mmCIF file of C-alpha atoms and ligand atoms in Angstrom:
data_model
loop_
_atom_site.group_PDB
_atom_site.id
_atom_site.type_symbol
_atom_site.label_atom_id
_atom_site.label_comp_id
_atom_site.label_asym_id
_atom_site.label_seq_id
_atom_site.Cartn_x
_atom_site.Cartn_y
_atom_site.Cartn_z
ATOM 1 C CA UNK A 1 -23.587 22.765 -4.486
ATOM 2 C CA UNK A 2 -23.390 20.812 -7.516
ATOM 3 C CA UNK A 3 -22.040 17.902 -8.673
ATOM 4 C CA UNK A 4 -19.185 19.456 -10.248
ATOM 5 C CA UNK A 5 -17.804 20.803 -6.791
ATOM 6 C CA UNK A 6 -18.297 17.928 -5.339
ATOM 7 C CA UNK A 7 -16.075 15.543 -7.714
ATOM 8 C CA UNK A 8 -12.728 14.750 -6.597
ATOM 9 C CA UNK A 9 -10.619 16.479 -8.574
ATOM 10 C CA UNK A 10 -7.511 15.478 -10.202
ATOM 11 C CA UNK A 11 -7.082 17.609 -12.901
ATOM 12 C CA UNK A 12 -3.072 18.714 -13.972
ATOM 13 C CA UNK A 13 -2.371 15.424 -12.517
ATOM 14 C CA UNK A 14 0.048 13.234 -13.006
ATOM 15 C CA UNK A 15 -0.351 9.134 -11.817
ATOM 16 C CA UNK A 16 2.540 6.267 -12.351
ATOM 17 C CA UNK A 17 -0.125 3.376 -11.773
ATOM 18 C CA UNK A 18 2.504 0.117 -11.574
ATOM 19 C CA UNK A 19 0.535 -3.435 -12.803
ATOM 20 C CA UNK A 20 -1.702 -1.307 -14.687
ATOM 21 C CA UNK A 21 -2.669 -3.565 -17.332
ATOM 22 C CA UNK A 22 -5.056 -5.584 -15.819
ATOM 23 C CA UNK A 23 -6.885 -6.587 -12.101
ATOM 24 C CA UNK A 24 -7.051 -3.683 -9.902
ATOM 25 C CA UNK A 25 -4.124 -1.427 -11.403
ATOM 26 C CA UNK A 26 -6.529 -1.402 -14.607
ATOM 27 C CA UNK A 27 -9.696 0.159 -12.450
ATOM 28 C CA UNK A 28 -6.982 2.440 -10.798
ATOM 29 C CA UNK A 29 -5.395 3.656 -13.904
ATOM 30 C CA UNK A 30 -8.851 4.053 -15.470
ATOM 31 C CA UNK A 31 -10.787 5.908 -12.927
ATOM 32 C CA UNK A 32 -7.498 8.097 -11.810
ATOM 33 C CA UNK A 33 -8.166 9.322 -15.550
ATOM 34 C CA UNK A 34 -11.668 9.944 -15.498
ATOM 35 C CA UNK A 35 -11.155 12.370 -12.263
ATOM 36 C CA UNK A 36 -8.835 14.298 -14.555
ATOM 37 C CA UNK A 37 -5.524 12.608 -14.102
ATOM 38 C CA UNK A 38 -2.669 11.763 -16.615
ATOM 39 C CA UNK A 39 -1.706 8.372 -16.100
ATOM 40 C CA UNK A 40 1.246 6.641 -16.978
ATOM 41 C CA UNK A 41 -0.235 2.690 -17.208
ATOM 42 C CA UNK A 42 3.083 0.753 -16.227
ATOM 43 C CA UNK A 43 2.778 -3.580 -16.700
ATOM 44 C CA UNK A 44 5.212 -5.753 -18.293
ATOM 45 C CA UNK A 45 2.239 -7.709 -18.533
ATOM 46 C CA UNK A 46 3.503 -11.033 -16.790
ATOM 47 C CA UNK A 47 1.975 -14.507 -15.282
ATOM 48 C CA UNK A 48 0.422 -14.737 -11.678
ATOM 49 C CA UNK A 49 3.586 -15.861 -11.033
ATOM 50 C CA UNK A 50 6.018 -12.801 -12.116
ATOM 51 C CA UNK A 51 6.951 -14.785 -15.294
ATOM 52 C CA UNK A 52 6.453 -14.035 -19.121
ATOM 53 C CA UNK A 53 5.589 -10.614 -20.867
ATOM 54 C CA UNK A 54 2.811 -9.230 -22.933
ATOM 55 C CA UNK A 55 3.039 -5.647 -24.141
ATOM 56 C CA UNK A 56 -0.772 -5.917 -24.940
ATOM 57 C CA UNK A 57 -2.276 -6.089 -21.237
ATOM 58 C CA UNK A 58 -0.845 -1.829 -20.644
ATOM 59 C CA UNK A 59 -1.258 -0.925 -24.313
ATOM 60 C CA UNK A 60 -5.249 -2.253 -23.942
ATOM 61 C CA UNK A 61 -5.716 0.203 -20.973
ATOM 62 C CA UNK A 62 -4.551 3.475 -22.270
ATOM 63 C CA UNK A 63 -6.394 2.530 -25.672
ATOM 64 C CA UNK A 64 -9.699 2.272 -23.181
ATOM 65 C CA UNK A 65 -8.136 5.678 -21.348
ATOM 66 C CA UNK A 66 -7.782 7.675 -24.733
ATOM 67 C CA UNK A 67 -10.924 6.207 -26.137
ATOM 68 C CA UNK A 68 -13.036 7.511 -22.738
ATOM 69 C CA UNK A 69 -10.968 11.124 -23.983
ATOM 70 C CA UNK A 70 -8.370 10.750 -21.419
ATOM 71 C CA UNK A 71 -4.493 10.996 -21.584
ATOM 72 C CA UNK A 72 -2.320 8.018 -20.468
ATOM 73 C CA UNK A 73 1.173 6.340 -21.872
ATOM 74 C CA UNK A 74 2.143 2.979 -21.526
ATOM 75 C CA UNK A 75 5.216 1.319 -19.704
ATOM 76 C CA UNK A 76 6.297 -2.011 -20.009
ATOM 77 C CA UNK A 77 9.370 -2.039 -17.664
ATOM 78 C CA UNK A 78 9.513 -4.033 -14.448
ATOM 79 C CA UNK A 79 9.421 -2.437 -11.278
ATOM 80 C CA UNK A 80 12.197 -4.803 -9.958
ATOM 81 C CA UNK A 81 15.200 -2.903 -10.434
ATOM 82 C CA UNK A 82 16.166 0.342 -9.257
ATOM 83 C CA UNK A 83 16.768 0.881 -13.770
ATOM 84 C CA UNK A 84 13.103 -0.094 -14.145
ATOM 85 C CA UNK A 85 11.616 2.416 -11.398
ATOM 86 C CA UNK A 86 13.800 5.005 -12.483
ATOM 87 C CA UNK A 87 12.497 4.593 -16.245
ATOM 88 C CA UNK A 88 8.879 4.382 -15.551
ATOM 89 C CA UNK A 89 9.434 7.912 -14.096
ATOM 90 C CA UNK A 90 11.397 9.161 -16.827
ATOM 91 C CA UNK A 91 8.248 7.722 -19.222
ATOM 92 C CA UNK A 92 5.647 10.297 -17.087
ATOM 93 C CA UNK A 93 8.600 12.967 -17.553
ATOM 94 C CA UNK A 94 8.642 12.741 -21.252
ATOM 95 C CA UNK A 95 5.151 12.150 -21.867
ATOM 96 C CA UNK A 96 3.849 14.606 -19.087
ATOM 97 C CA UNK A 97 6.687 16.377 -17.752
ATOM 98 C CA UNK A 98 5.702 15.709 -14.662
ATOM 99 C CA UNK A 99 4.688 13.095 -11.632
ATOM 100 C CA UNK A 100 2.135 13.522 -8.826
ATOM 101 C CA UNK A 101 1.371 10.371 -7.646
ATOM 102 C CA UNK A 102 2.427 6.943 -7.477
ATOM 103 C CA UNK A 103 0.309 3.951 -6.888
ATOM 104 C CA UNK A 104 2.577 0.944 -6.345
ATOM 105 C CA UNK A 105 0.147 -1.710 -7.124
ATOM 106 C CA UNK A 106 2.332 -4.241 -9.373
ATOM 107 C CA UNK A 107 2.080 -8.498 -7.913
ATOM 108 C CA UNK A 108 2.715 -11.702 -8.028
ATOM 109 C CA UNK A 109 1.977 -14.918 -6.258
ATOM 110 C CA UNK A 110 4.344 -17.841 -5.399
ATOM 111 C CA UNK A 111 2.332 -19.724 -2.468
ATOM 112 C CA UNK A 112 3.872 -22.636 -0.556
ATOM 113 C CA UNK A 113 3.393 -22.992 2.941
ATOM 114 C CA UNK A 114 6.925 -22.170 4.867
ATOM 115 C CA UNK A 115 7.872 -25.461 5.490
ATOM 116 C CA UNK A 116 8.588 -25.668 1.361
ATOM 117 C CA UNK A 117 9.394 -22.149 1.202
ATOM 118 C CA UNK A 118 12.653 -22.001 -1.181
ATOM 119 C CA UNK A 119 14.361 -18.709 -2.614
ATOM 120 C CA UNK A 120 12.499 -18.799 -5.871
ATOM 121 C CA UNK A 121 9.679 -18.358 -4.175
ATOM 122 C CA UNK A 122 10.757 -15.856 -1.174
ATOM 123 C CA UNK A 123 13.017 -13.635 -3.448
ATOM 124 C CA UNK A 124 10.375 -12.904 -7.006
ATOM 125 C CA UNK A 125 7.905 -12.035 -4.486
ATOM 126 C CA UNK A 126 9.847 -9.638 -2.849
ATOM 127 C CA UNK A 127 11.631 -7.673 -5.803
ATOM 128 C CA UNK A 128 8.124 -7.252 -6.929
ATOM 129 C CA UNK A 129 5.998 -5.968 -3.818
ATOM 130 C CA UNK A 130 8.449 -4.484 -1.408
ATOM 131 C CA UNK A 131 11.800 -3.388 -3.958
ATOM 132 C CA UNK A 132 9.968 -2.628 -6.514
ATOM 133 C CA UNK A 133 8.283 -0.115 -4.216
ATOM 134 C CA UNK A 134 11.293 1.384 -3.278
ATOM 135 C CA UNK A 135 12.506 1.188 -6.645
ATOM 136 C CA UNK A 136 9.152 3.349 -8.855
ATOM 137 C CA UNK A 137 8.602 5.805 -5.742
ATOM 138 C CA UNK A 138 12.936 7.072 -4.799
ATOM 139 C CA UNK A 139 12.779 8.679 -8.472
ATOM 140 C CA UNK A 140 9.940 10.429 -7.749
ATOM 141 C CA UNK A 141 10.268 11.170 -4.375
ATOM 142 C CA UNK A 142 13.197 13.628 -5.678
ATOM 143 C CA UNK A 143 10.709 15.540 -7.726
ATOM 144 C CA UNK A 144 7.757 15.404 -5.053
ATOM 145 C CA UNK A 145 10.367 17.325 -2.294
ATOM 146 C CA UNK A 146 11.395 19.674 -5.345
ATOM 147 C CA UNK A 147 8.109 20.658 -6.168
ATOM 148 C CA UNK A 148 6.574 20.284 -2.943
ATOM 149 C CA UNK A 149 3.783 17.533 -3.112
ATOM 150 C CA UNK A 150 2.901 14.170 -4.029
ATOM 151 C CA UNK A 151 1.167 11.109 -3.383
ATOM 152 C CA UNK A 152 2.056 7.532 -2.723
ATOM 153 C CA UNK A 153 -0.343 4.834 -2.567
ATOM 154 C CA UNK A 154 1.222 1.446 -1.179
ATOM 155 C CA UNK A 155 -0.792 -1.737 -2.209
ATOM 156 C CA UNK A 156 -0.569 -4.026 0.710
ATOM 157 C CA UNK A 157 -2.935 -6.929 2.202
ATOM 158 C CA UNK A 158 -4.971 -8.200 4.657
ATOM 159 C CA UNK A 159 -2.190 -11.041 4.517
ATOM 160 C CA UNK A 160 0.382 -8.842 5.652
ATOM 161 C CA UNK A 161 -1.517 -6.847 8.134
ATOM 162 C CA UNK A 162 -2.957 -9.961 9.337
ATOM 163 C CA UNK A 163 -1.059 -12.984 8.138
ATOM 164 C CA UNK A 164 -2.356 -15.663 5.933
ATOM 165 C CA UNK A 165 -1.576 -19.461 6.112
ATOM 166 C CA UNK A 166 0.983 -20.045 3.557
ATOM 167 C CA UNK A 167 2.065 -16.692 2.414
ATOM 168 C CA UNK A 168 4.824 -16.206 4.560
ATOM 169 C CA UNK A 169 6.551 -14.533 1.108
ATOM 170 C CA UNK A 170 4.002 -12.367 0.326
ATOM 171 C CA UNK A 171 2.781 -11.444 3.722
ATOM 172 C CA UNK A 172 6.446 -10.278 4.579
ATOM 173 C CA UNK A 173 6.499 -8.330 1.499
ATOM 174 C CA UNK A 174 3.143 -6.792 2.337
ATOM 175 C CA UNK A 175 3.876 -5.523 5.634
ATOM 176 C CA UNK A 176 7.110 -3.814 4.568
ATOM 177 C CA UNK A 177 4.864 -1.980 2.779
ATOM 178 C CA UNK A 178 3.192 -0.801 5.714
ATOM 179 C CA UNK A 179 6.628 0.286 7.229
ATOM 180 C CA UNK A 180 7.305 1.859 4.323
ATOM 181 C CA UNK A 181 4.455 3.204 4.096
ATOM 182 C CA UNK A 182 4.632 4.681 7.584
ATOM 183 C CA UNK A 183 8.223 6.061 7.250
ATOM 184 C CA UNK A 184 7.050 7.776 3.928
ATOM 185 C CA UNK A 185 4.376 10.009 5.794
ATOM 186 C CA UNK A 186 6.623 10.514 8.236
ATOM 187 C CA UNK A 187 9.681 11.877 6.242
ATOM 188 C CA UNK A 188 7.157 13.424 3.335
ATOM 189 C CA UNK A 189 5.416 15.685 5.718
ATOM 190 C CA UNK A 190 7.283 19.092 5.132
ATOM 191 C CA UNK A 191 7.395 18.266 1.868
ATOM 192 C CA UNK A 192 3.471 17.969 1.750
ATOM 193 C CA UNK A 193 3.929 14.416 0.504
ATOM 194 C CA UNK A 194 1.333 11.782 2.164
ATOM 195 C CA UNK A 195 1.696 8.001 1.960
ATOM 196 C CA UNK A 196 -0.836 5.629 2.867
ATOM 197 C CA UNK A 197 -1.454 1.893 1.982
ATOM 198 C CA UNK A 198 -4.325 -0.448 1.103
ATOM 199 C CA UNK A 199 -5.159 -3.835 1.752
ATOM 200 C CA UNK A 200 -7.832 -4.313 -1.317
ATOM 201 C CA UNK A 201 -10.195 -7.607 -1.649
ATOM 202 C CA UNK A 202 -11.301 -7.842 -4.805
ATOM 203 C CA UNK A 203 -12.333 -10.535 -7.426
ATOM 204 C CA UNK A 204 -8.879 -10.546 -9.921
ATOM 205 C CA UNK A 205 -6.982 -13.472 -11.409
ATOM 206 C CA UNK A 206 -5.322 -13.276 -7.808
ATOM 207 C CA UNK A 207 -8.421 -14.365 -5.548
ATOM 208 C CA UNK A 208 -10.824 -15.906 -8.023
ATOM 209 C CA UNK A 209 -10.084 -19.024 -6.250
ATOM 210 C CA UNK A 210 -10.221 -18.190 -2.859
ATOM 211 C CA UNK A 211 -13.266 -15.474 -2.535
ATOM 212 C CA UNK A 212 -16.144 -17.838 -2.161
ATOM 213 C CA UNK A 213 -19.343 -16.549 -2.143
ATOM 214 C CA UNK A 214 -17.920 -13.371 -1.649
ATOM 215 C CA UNK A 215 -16.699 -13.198 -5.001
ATOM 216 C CA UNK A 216 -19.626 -11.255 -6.522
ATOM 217 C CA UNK A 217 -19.809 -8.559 -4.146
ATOM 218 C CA UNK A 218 -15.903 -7.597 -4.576
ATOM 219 C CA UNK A 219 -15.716 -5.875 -8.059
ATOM 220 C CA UNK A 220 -12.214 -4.504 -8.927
ATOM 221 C CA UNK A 221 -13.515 -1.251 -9.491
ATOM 222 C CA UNK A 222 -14.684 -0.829 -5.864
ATOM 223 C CA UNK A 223 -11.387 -0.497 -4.556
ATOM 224 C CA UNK A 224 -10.859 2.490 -6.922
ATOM 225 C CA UNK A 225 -12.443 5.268 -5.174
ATOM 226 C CA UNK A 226 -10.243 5.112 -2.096
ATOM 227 C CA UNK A 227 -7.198 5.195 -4.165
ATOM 228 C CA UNK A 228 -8.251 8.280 -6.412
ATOM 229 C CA UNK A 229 -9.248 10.007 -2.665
ATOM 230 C CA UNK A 230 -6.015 9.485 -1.346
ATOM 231 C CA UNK A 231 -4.562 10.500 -4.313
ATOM 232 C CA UNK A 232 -5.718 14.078 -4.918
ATOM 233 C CA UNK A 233 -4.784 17.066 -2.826
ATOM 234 C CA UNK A 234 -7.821 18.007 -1.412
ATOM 235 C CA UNK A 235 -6.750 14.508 1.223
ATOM 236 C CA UNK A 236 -4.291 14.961 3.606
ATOM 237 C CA UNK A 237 -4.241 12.489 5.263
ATOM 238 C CA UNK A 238 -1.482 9.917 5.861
ATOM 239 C CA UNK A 239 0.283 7.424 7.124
ATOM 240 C CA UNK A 240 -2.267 5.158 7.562
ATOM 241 C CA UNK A 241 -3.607 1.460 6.569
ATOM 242 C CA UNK A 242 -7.291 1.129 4.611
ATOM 243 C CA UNK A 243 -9.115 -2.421 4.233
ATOM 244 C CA UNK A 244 -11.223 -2.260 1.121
ATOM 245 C CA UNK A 245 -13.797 -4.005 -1.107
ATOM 246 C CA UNK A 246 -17.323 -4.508 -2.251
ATOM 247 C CA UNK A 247 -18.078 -1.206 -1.308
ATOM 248 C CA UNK A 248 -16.214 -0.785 1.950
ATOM 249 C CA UNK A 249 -13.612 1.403 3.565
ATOM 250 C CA UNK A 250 -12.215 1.339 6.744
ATOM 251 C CA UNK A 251 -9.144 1.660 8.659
ATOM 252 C CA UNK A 252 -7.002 -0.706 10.210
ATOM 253 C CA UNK A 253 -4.767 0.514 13.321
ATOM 254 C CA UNK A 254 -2.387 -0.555 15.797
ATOM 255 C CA UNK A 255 -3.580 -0.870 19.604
ATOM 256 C CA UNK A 256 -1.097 -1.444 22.691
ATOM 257 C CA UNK A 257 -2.467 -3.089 25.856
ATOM 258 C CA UNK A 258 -2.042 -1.325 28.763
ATOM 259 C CA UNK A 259 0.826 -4.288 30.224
ATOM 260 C CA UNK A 260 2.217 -4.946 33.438
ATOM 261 C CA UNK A 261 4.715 -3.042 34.499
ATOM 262 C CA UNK A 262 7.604 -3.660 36.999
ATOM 263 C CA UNK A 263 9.054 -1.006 38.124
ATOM 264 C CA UNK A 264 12.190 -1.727 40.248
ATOM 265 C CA UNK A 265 13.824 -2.804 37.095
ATOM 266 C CA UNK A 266 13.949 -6.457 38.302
ATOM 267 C CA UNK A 267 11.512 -7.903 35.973
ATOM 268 C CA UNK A 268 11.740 -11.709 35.565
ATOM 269 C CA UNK A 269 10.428 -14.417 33.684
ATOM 270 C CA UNK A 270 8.439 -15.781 36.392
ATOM 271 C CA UNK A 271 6.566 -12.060 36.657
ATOM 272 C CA UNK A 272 6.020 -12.121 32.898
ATOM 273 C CA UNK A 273 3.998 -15.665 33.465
ATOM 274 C CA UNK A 274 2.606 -14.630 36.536
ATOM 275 C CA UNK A 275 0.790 -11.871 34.868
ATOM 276 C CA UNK A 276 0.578 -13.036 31.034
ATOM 277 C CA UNK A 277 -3.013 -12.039 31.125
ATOM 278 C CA UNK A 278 -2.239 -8.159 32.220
ATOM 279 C CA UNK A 279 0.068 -8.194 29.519
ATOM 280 C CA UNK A 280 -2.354 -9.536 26.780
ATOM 281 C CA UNK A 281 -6.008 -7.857 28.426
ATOM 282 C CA UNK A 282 -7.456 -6.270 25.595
ATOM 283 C CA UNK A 283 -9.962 -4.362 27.566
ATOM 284 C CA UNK A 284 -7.318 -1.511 28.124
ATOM 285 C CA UNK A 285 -5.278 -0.239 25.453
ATOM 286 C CA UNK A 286 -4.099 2.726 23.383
ATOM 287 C CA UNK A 287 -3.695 3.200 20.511
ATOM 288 C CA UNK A 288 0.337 4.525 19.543
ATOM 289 C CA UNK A 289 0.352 7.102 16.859
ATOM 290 C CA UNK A 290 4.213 6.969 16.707
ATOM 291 C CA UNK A 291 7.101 6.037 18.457
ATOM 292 C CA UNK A 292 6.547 8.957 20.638
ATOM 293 C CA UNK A 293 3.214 7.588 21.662
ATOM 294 C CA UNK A 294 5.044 4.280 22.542
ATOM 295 C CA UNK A 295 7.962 6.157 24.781
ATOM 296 C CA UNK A 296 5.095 8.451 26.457
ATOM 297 C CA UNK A 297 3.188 5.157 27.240
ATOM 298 C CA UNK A 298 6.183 3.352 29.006
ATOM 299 C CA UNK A 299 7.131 6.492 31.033
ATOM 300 C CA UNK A 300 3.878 6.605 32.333
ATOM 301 C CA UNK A 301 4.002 2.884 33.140
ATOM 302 C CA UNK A 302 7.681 3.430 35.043
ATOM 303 C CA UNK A 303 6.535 6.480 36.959
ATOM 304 C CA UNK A 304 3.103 4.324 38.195
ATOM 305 C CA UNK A 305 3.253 2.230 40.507
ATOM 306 C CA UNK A 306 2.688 -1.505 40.424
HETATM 307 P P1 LIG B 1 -3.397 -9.099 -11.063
HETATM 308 O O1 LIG B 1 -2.535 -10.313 -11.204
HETATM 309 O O2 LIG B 1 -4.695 -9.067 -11.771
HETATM 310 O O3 LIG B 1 -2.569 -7.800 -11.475
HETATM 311 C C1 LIG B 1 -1.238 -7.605 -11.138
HETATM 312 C C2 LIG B 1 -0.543 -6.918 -12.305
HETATM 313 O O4 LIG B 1 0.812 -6.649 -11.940
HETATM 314 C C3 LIG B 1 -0.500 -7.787 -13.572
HETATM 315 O O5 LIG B 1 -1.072 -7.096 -14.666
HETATM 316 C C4 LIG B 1 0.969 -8.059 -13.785
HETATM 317 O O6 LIG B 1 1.364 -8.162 -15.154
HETATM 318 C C5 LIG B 1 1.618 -6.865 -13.099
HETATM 319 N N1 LIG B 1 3.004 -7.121 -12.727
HETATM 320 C C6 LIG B 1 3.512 -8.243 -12.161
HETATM 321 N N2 LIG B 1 4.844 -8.122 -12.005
HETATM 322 C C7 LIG B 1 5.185 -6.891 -12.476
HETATM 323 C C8 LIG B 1 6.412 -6.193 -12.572
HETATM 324 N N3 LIG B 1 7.560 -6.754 -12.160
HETATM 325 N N4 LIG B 1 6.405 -4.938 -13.093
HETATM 326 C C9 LIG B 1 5.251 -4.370 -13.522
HETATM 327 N N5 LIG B 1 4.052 -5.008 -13.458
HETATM 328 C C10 LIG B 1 4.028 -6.250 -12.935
HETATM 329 O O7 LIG B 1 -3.621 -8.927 -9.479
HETATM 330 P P2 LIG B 1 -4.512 -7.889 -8.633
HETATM 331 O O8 LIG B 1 -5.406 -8.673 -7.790
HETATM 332 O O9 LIG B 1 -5.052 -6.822 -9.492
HETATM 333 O O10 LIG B 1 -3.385 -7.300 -7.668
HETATM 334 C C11 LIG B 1 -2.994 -5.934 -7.629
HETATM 335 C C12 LIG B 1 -2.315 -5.677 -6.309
HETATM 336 O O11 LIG B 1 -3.264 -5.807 -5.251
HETATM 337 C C13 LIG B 1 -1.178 -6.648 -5.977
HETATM 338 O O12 LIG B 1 -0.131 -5.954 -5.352
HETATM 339 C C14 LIG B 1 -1.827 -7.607 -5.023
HETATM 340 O O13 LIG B 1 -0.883 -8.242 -4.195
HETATM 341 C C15 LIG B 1 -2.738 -6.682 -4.259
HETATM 342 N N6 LIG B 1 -3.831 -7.339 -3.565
HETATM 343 C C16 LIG B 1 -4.884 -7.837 -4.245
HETATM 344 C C17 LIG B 1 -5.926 -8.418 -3.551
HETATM 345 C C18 LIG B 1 -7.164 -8.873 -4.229
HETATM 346 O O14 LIG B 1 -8.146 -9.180 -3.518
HETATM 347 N N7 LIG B 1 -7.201 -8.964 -5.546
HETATM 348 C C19 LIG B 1 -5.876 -8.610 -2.095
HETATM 349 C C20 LIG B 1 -4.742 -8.001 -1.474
HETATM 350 C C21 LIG B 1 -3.762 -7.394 -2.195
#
């Protein structure tokens, strides 16, 4: 075989990458290209924390895009209104007449611990991560069910999967992506649409102070590769969570404990105390792959006895 088959291949590809311009969205946007893909490199080019504007940061990356002998457009609308979202797509319809995938990748950060948690802080955070989700992938979620594919790449976080001490903003915003995210695969299916998340580490403006030692290891441009995989055709796969950096991929999932189970219907609070550890044993679980999973688990528990 060679190495030709083997690339992923995005060719007559289409990719809205949102926070483009610089950090990860910049190693998305540029390696989506190199695999073939049009890419329409969406920033408004703001602060760490949402505010301010700089046309340069998206303009930079296509330059490096066309200069490399790719095709990309820039975008400089936010992705926090449903009028932003619906213009980035329109900017892939003019330029490309067309959208494949969308990598929702655009952030900010406005840490406080909860305690000093006010609405500046809870509500920026929000329109960014989780609305402005909703707001870049509805518009093209109309043309992936007309033409019958399309990808969606959710940029979430070991803080929301996870938590992380004083991020209750951003962690809340992070794991609607993973419901989102979930939902998505689940309602994209006949429509051969997949949606799956990430929850990147990586050495941006974001972490630099927080990575440690680990800093060197987690290059932006390690995170890449799983996002260009999940975006081409030849993966379908979905609904599901990936941790990665510095060269790793894996997946995180949801487990259920076995329980306890009463099954007279007369559970009390004294029989959830009396057997707290049953309920919270780790060494038998399964692991749901759906609501159905959950229903199919409890029936068994009812129809067992105690
Ligand atoms: P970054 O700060 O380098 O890049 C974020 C980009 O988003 C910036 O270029 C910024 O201008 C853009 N942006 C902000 N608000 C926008 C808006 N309203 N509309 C369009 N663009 C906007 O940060 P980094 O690290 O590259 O983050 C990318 C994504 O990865 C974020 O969603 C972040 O939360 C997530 N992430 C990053 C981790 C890491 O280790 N770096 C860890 C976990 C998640």
């Amino acid at each position: 075989m060679t190495e030709e088959r083997d690339w992923v291949d995005l060719e007559n590809r289409v990719a809205i990458v949102t926070g483009a311009g610089r950090g990860l969205g910049r190693e998305h946007a540029l390696m989506l290209a190199r695999h073939g893909a049009r890419v329409v490199v969406n920033d408004l080019g703001a602060g760490l924390d949402g505010e301010g504007n700089d046309d340069s940061a998206a303009s930079l990356v296509v330059a490096e895009i066309v200069a490399n002998g790719g095709e990309a457009v820039a975008d400089f609308n936010s992705v926090t209104t449903p009028e932003g979202g619906q213009a980035i797509v329109e900017t892939a319809m003019k330029a490309f007449e067309q959208v494949d995938i969308v990598v929702n990748n655009a952030g900010i950060l406005r840490d406080k611990t909860f305690h000093n948690m006010t609405d500046d802080f809870v509500e920026p955070v929000l329109d960014v991560h989780l609305r402005g989700a909703f707001n870049v992938t509805r518009p093209a979620w109309e043309i992936f069910r007309s033409q019958g594919h399309g990808r969606v790449i959710n940029t979430s976080s070991a803080a929301g999967v996870l938590g992380n001490f004083g991020q209750s903003n951003y962690a809340a915003a992070k794991a609607g992506l993973v419901g989102l995210t979930y939902v998505l695969a689940l309602e994209g299916a006949k429509f051969n649409i997949t949606a799956n998340a990430i929850a990147p580490v990586a050495r941006t403006r974001m972490t630099e102070d927080i990575l440690g030692k680990l800093a060197d290891a987690v290059s932006p441009e390690l995170v890449s590769p799983l996002v260009v995989w999940l975006s081409s055709i030849e993966c379908t796969d979905t609904g599901s969570v990936f941790t990665v950096g510095g060269g790793r991929v894996a997946r995180f999932f949801t487990a259920m404990t076995d329980g306890w189970t009463r099954t007279d219907g007369a559970l009390t609070p004294e029989d959830v105390r009396a057997h707290w550890e049953e309920i919270n044993d780790e060494s038998k679980f399964t692991v749901p792959n759906g609501i159905a999973d959950d229903f199919r688990a409890l029936r068994r528990a009812l129809r067992g006895s105690e």
